[in-house]
CSV table of C-alpha atoms in Angstrom, one decimal:
chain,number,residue,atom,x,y,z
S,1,UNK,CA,2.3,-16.9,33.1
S,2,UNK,CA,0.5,-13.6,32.9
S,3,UNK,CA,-2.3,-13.5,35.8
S,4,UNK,CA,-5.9,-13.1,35.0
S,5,UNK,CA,-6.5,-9.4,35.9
S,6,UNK,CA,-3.4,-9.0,33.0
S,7,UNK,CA,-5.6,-10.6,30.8
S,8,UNK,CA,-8.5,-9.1,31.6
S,9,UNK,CA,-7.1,-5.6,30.9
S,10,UNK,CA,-5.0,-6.5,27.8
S,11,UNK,CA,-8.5,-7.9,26.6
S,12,UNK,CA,-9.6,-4.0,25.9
S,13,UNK,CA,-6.5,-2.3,25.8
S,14,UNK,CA,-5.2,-4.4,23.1
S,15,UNK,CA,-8.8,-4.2,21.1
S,16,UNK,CA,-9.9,-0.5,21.6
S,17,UNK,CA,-8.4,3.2,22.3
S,18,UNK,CA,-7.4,4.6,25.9
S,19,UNK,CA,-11.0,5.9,27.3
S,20,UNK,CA,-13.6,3.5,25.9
S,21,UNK,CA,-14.4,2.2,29.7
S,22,UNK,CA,-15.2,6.3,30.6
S,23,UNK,CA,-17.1,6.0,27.7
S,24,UNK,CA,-19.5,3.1,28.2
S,25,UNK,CA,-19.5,4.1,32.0
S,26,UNK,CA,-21.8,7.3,30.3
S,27,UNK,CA,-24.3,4.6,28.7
S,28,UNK,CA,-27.6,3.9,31.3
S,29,UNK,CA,-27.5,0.4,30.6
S,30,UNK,CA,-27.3,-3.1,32.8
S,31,UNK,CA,-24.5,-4.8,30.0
S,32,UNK,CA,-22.0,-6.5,31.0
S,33,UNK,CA,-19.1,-7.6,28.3
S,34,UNK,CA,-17.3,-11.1,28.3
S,35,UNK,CA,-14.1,-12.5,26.3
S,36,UNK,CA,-14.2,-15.9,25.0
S,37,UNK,CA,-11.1,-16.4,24.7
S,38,UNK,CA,-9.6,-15.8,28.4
S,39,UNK,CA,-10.1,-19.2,30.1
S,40,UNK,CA,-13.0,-19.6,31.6
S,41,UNK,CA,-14.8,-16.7,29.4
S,42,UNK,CA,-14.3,-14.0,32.3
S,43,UNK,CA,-16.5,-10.7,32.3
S,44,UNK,CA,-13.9,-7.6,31.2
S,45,UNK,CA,-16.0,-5.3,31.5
S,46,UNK,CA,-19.3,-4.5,34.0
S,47,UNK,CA,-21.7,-1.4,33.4
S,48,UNK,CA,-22.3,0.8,36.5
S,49,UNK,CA,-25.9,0.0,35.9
S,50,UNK,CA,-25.4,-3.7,36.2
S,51,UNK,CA,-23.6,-3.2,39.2
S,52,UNK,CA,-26.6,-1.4,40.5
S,53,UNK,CA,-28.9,-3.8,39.5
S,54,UNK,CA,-27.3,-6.8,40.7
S,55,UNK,CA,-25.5,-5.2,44.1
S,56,UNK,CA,-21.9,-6.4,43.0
S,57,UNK,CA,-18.7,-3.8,43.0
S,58,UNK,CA,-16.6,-3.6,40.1
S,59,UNK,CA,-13.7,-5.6,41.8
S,60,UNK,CA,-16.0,-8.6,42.6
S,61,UNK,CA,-17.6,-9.1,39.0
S,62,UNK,CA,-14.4,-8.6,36.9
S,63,UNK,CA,-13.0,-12.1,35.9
S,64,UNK,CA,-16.1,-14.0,36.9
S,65,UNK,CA,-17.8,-16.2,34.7
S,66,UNK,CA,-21.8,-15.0,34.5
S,67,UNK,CA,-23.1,-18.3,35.5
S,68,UNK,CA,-22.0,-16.9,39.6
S,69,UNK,CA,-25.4,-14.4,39.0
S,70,UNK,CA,-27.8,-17.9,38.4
S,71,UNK,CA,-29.1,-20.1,40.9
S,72,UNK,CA,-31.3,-22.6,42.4
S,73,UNK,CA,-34.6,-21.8,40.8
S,74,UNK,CA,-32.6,-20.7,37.5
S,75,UNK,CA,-33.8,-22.1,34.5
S,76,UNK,CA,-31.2,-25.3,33.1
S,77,UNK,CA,-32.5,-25.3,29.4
S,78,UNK,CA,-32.3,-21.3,29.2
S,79,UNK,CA,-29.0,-21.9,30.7
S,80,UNK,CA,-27.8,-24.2,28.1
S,81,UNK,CA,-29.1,-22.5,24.9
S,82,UNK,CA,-27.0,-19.5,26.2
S,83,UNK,CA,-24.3,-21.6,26.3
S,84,UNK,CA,-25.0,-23.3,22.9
S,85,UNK,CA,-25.5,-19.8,21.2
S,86,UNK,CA,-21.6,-18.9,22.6
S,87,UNK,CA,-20.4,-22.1,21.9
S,88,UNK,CA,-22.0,-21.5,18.0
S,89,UNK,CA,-20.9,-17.8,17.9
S,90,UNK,CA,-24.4,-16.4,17.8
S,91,UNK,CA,-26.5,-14.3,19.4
S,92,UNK,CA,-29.5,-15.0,21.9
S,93,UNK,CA,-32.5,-12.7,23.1
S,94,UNK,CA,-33.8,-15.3,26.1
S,95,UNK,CA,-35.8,-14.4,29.6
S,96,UNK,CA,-33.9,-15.8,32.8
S,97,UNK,CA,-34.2,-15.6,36.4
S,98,UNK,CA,-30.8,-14.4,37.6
S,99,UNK,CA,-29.9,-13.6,41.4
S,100,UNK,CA,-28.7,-10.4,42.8
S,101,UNK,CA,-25.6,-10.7,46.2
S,102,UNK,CA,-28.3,-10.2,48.7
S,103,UNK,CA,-30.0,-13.6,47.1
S,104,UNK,CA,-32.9,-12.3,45.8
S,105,UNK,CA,-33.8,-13.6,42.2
S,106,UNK,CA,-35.7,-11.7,39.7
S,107,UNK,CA,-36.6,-11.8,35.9
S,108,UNK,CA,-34.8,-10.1,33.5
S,109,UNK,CA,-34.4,-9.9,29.4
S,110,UNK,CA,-31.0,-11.2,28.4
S,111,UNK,CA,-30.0,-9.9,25.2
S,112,UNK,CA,-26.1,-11.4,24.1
S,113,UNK,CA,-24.1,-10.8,20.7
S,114,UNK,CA,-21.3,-11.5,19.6
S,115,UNK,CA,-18.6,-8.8,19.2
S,116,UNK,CA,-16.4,-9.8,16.1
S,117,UNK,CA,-12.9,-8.2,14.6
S,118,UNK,CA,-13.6,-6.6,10.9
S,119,UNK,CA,-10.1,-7.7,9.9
S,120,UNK,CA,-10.9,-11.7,10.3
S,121,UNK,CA,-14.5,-12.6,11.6
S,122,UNK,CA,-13.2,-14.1,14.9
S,123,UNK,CA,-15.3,-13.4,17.8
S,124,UNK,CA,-13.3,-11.2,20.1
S,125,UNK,CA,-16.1,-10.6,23.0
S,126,UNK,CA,-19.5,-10.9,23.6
S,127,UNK,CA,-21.7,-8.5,24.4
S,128,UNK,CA,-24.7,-9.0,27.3
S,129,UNK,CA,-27.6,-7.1,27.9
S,130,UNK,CA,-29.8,-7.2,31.1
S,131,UNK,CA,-33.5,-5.7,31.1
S,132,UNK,CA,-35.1,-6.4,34.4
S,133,UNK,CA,-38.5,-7.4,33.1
S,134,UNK,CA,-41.6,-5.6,34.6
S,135,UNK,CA,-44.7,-7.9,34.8
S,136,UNK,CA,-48.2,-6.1,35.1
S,137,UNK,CA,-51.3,-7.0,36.9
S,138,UNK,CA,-54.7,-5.7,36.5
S,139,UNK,CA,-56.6,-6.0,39.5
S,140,UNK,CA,-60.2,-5.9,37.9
S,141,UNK,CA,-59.8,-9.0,35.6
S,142,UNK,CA,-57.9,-11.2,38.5
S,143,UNK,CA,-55.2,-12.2,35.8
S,144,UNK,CA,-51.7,-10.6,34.4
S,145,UNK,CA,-52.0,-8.6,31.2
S,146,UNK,CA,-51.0,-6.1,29.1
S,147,UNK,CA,-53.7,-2.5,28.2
S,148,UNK,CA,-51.6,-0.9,25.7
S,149,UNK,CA,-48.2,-1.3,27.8
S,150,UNK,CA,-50.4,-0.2,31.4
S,151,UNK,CA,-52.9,-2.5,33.8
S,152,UNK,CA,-54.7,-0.6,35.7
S,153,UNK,CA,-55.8,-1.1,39.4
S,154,UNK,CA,-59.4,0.7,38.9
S,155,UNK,CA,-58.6,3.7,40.3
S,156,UNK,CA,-55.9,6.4,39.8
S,157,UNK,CA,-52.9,4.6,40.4
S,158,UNK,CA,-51.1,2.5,37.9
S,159,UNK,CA,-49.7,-0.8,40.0
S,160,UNK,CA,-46.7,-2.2,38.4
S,161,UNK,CA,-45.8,-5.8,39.4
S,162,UNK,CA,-42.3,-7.1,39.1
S,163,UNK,CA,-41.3,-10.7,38.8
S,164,UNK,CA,-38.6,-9.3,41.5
S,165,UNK,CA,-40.3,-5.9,42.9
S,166,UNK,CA,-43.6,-4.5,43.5
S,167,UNK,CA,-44.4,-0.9,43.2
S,168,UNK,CA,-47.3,1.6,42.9
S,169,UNK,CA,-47.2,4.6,40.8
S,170,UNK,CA,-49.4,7.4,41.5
S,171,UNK,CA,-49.6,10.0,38.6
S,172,UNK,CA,-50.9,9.9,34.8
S,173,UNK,CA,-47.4,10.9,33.5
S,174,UNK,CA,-46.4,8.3,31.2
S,175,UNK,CA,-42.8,9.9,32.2
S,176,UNK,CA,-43.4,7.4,35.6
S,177,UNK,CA,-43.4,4.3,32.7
S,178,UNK,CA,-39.9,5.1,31.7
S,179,UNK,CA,-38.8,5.7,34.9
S,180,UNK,CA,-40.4,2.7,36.0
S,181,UNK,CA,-38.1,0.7,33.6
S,182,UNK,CA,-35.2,2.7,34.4
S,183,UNK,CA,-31.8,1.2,36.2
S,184,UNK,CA,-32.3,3.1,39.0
S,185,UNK,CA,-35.5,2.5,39.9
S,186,UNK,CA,-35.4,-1.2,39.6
S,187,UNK,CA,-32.4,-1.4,41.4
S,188,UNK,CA,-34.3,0.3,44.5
S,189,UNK,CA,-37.5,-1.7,44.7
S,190,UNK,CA,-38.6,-4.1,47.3
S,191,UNK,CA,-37.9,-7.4,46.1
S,192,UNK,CA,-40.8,-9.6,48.4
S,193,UNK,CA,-43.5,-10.7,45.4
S,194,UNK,CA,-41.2,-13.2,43.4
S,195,UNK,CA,-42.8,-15.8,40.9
S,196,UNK,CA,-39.6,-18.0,40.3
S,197,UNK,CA,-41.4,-20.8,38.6
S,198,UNK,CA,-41.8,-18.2,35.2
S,199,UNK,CA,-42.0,-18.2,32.5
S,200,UNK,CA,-41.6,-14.9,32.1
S,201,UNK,CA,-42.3,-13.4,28.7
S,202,UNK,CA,-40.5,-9.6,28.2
S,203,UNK,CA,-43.1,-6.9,26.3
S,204,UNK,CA,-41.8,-5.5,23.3
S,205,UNK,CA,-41.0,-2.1,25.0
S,206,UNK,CA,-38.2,-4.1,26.9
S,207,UNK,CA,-37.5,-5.9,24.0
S,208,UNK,CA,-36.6,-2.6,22.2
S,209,UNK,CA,-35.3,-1.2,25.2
S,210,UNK,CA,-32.5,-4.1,24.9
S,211,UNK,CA,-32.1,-3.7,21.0
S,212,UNK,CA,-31.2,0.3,21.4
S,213,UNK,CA,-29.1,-0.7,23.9
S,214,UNK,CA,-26.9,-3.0,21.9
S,215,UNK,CA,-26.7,-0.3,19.2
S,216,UNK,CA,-25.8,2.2,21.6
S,217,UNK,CA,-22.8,-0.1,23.1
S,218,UNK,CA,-21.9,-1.3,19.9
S,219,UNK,CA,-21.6,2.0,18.4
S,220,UNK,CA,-19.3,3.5,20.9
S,221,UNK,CA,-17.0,-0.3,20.9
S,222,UNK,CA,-16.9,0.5,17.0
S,223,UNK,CA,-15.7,4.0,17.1
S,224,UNK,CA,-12.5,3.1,20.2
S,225,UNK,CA,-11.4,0.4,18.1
S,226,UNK,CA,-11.5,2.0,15.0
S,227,UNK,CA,-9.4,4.3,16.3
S,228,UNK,CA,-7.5,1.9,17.9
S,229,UNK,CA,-7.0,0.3,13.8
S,230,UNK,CA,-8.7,-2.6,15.3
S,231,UNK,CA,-12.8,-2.1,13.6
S,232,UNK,CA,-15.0,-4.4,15.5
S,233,UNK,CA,-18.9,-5.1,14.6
S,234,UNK,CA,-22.2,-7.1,15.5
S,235,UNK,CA,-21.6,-8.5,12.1
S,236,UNK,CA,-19.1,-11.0,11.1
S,237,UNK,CA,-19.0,-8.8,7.7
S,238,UNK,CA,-15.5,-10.5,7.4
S,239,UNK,CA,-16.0,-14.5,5.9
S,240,UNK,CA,-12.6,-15.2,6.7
S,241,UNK,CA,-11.2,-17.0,3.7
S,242,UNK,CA,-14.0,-17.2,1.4
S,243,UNK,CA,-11.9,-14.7,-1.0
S,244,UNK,CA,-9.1,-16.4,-0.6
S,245,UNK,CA,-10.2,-20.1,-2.7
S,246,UNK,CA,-9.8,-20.2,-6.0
S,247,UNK,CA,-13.2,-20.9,-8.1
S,248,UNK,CA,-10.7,-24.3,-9.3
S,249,UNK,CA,-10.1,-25.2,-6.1
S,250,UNK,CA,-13.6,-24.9,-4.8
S,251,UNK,CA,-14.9,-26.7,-7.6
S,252,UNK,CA,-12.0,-29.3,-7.0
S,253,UNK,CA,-13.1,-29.2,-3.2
S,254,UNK,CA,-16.3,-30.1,-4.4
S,255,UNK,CA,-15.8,-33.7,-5.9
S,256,UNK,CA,-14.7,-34.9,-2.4
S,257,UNK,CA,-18.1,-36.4,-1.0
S,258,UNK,CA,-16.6,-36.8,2.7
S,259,UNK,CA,-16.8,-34.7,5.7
S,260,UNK,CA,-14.3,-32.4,5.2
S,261,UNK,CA,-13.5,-29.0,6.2
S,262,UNK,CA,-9.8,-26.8,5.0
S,263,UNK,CA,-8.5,-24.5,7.7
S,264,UNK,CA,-5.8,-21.2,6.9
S,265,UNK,CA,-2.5,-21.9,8.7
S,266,UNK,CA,-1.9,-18.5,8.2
S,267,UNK,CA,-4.9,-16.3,9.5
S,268,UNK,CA,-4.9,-16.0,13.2
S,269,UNK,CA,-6.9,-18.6,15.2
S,270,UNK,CA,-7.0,-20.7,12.0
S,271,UNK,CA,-10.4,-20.2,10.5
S,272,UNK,CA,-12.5,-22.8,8.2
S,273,UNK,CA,-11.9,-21.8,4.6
S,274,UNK,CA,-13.8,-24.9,2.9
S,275,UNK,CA,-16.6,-26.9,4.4
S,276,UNK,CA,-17.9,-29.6,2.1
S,277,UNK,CA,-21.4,-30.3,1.8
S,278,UNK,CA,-21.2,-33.7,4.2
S,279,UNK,CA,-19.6,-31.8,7.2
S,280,UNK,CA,-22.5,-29.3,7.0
S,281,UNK,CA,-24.8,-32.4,6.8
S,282,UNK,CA,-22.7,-34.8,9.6
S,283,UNK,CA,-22.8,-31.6,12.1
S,284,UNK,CA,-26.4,-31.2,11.8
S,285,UNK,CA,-29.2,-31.9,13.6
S,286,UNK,CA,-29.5,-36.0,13.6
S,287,UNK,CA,-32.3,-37.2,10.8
S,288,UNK,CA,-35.7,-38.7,12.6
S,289,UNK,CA,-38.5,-40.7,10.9
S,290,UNK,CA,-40.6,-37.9,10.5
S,291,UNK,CA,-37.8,-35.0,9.7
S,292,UNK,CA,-34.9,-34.7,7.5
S,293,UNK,CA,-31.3,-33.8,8.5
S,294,UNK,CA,-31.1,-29.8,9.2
S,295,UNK,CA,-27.4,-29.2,9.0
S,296,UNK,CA,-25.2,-25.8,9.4
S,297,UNK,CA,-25.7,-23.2,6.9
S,298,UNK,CA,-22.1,-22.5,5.0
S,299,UNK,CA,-21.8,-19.4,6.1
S,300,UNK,CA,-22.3,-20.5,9.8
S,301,UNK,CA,-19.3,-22.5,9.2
S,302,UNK,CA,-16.8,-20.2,7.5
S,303,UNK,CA,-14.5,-17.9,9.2
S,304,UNK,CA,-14.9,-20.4,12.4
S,305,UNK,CA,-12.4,-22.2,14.0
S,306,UNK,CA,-13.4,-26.0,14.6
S,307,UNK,CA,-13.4,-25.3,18.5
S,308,UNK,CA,-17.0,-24.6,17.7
S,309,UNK,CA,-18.0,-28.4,17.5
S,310,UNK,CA,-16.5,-29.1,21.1
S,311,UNK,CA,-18.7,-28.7,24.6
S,312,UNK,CA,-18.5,-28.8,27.9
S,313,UNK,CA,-18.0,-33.2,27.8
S,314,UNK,CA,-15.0,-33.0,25.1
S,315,UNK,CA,-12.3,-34.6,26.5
S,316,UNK,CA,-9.5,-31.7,27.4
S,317,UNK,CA,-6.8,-34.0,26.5
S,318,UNK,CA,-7.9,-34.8,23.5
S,319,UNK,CA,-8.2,-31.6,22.5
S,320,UNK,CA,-4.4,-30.7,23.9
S,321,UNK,CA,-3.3,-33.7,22.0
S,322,UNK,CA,-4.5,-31.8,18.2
S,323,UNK,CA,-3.1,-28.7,19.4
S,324,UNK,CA,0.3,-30.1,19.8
S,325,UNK,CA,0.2,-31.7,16.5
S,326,UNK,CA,-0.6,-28.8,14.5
S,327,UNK,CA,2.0,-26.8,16.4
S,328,UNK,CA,4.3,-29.3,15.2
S,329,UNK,CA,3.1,-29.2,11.2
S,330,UNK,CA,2.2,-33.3,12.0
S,331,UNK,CA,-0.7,-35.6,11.4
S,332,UNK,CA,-2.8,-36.9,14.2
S,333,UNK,CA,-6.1,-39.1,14.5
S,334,UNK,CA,-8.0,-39.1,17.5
S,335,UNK,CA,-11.6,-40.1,18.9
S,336,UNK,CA,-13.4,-37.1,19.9
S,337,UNK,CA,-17.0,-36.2,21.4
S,338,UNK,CA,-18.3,-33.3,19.1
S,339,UNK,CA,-21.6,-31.7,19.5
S,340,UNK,CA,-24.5,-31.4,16.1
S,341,UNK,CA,-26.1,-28.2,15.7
S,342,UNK,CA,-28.8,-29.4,17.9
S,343,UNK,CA,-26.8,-30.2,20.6
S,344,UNK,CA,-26.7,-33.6,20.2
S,345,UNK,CA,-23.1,-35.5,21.0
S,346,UNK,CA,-21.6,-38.0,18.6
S,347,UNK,CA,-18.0,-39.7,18.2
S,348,UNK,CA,-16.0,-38.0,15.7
S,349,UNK,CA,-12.9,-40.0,14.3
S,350,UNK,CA,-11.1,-37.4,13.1
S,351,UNK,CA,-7.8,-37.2,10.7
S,352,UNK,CA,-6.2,-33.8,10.8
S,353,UNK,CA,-3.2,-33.3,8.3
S,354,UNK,CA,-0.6,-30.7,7.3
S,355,UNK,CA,-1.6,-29.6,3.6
S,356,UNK,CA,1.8,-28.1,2.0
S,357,UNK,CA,2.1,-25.9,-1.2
S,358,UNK,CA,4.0,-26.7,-4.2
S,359,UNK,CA,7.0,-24.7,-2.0
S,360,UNK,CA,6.8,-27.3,0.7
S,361,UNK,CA,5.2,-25.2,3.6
S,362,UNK,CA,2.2,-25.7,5.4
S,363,UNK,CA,-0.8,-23.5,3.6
S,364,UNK,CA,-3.3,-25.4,5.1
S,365,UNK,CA,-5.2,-28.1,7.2
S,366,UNK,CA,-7.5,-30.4,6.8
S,367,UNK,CA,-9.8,-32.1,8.8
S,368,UNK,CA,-11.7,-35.1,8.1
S,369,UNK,CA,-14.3,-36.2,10.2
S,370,UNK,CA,-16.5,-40.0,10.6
S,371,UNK,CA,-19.2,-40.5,13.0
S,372,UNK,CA,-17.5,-43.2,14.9
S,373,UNK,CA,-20.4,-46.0,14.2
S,374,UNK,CA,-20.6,-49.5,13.1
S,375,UNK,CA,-23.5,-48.6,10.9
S,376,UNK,CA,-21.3,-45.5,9.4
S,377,UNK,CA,-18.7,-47.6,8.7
S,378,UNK,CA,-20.4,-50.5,7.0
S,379,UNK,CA,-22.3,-47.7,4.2
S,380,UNK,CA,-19.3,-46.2,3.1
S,381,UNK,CA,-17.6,-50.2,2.4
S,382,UNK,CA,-14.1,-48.3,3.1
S,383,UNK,CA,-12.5,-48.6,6.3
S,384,UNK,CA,-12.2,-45.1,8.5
S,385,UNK,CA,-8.4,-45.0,7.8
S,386,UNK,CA,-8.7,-45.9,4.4
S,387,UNK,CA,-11.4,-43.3,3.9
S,388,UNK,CA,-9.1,-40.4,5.6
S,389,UNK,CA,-6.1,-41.1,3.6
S,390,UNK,CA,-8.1,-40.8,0.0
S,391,UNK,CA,-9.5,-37.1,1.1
S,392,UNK,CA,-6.0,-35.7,2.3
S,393,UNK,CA,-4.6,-37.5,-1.3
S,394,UNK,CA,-7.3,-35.3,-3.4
S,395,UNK,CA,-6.5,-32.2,-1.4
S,396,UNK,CA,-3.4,-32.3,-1.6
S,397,UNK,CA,-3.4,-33.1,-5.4
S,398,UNK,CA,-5.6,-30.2,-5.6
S,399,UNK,CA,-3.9,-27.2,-3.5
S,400,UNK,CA,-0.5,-28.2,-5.4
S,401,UNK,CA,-1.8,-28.1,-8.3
S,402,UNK,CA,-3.5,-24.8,-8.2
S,403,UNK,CA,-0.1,-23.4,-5.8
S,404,UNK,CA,2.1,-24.6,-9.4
S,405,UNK,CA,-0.6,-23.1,-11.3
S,406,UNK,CA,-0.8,-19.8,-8.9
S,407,UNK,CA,3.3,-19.8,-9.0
S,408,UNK,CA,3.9,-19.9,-12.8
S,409,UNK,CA,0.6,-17.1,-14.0
């Protein structure tokens, strides 16, 4: 079994060209860089300004998760809508109070993308900005506030208040306001005047300063693996799949009402190719009285792999258990716990089955999923098993059908 530090260095080496670590080392920046797909979604790659910032070495950040940098006073819900943006492959601009080794907390901008592969839309890393965020106080109104990006103390010197440092700065060059943001001088401020109750709102400036970054870090990640042959972006510019259905079979696709989605076999991590209009509904965010159904957006859906729909109380086991089977080119039906858009659970009984060509191999899967209710149940008048064998019958009728066609044109 290859160990973790393996991993963690085939995760760039295999992605981008020799040098691209000297490279980002250049960049000012707090970032740090994470890969999803390394168990337990390890940092790969630390910024010497995050390592300034938050005290650590090199050697002890690499392969730890980033949730080791939160702590007691840390925010949970912040802490779970970072979690739901990685678990939905999206990115998140969110303020958090995060802990440096000696202990001492303080505010800071998080700015995460995701980094996907050109060639098939999967997310390979993600990509995570820290801006320590600088709060102001202006000593004449009593309060915190913003003057045109300065507060001033009513006399010559500008007082700039930290949520995690406190410093004065004597002189009228607004060179000391960059500085003031800079890595390096965060990193050295005295840490004693912490508000850890928040919320802290970032100012535009830092909000900008985290958006240049991201360019900045994505534009030199873009140029190694291009080089490399291996084009990454902050774009999923790459649908996977939606070239690759037939305007027949999409249409044919579309007279199934079920919750459905159609997966490639053949594309690496097995994207979603097909989503019918009930999945995007079913995943959604559960009707009220007083609001409709808000489901996923197609293109949210496509070029995913249905790992997406699982969190942090789906059952391992379960999920070994549909691995196995589709290693093996079988059917399998299984209770599962999937999460909505909104992040609210539901049981899933879901079908998965094999969908073979007109030359008897597998071209696709297909996945058919019931919220596992009484009430469900009852409205569709079929039962569950009854309902998953008519949608694999009609896509299979249909993907043979247009494979004969495809075969004989």
């Amino acid at each position: 079994m290859e160990s973790q530090l393996g991993l963690i260095e085939k995760s760039f080496n295999v992605k981008y060209l020799d040098g691209v670590r000297e490279a980002l080392d250049e960049l000012p920046d707090s970032f740090t860089i994470t890969d999803p797909s390394i168990s337990g979604h390890p940092i790969v790659y630390a910024s010497r300004g995050f390592l300034k910032v938050f005290g650590y070495s090199k050697n002890e950040v690499l392969g730890k998760n980033g949730r080791v940098f939160q702590g007691p006073k840390t925010n949970r819900r912040s802490v779970m809508a970072i979690r739901e943006a990685i678990r939905e492959e999206r990115g998140i601009q969110i303020s958090l109070l995060n802990y440096r080794k000696d202990g001492t907390p303080f505010w800071m901008l998080f700015n995460m993308c995701p980094v996907y592969s050109e060639k098939d839309g999967r997310v390979v890393h993600f990509l995570g900005i820290q801006v320590p965020i600088l709060r102001r106080r202006n000593s004449l109104g009593g309060g915190i506030g913003r003057n045109g990006g300065v507060c001033y103390d009513g006399g010559n010197c500008r007082e700039y208040v930290y949520k995690c440092c406190r410093r004065e700065v004597c002189s009228n060059s607004t060179m000391e306001v960059d500085r003031a943001l800079s890595v390096d001088t965060v990193s050295g401020l005295d840490h004693t005047e912490v508000d850890v109750e928040g919320p802290c709102e970032a100012s535009d400036q830092e909000k900008t300063k985290a958006s240049v970054a991201v360019n900045n870090i994505m534009s030199v990640l873009a140029n190694y693996s291009e080089l490399n042959g291996r084009l990454v972006s902050d774009r999923r510019c790459c649908q996977s799949g939606t070239s690759l259905l037939s305007a027949s079979l999409n249409i044919s696709f579309g007279r199934i009402k079920q919750s459905f989605v159609l997966t490639d076999a053949h594309l690496p991590d097995m994207p979603i190719v097909y989503a019918s209009d009930a999945f995007l509904k079913l995943t959604g965010a559960k009707a009220g009285p007083f609001f409709s159904s808000i489901g996923f957006l197609r293109h949210e859906v496509l070029g995913r792999n249905c790992r997406f729909l699982s969190g942090e109380d789906t059952e391992r086991g379960t999920q070994f258990q549909i691995k196995q089977c589709i290693q093996n080119e079988q059917p399998c039906t299984v209770h599962i716990l999937n999460y909505r858009k909104d992040g609210t659970l539901f049981w899933n009984f879901l079908h998965i089955s094999p969908i073979r060509s007109a030359s008897g191999k597998v071209a696709y899967f297909v996945g058919i999923q019931i919220e596992d209710t009484n009430e469900s149940w009852e409205k569709q008048g079929l039962n569950p098993e009854m309902r998953h064998r008519s949608v694999v019958a009609a896509v299979k009728v249909a993907v043979r059908g247009w494979s004969m066609g495809a075969s004989t044109s």
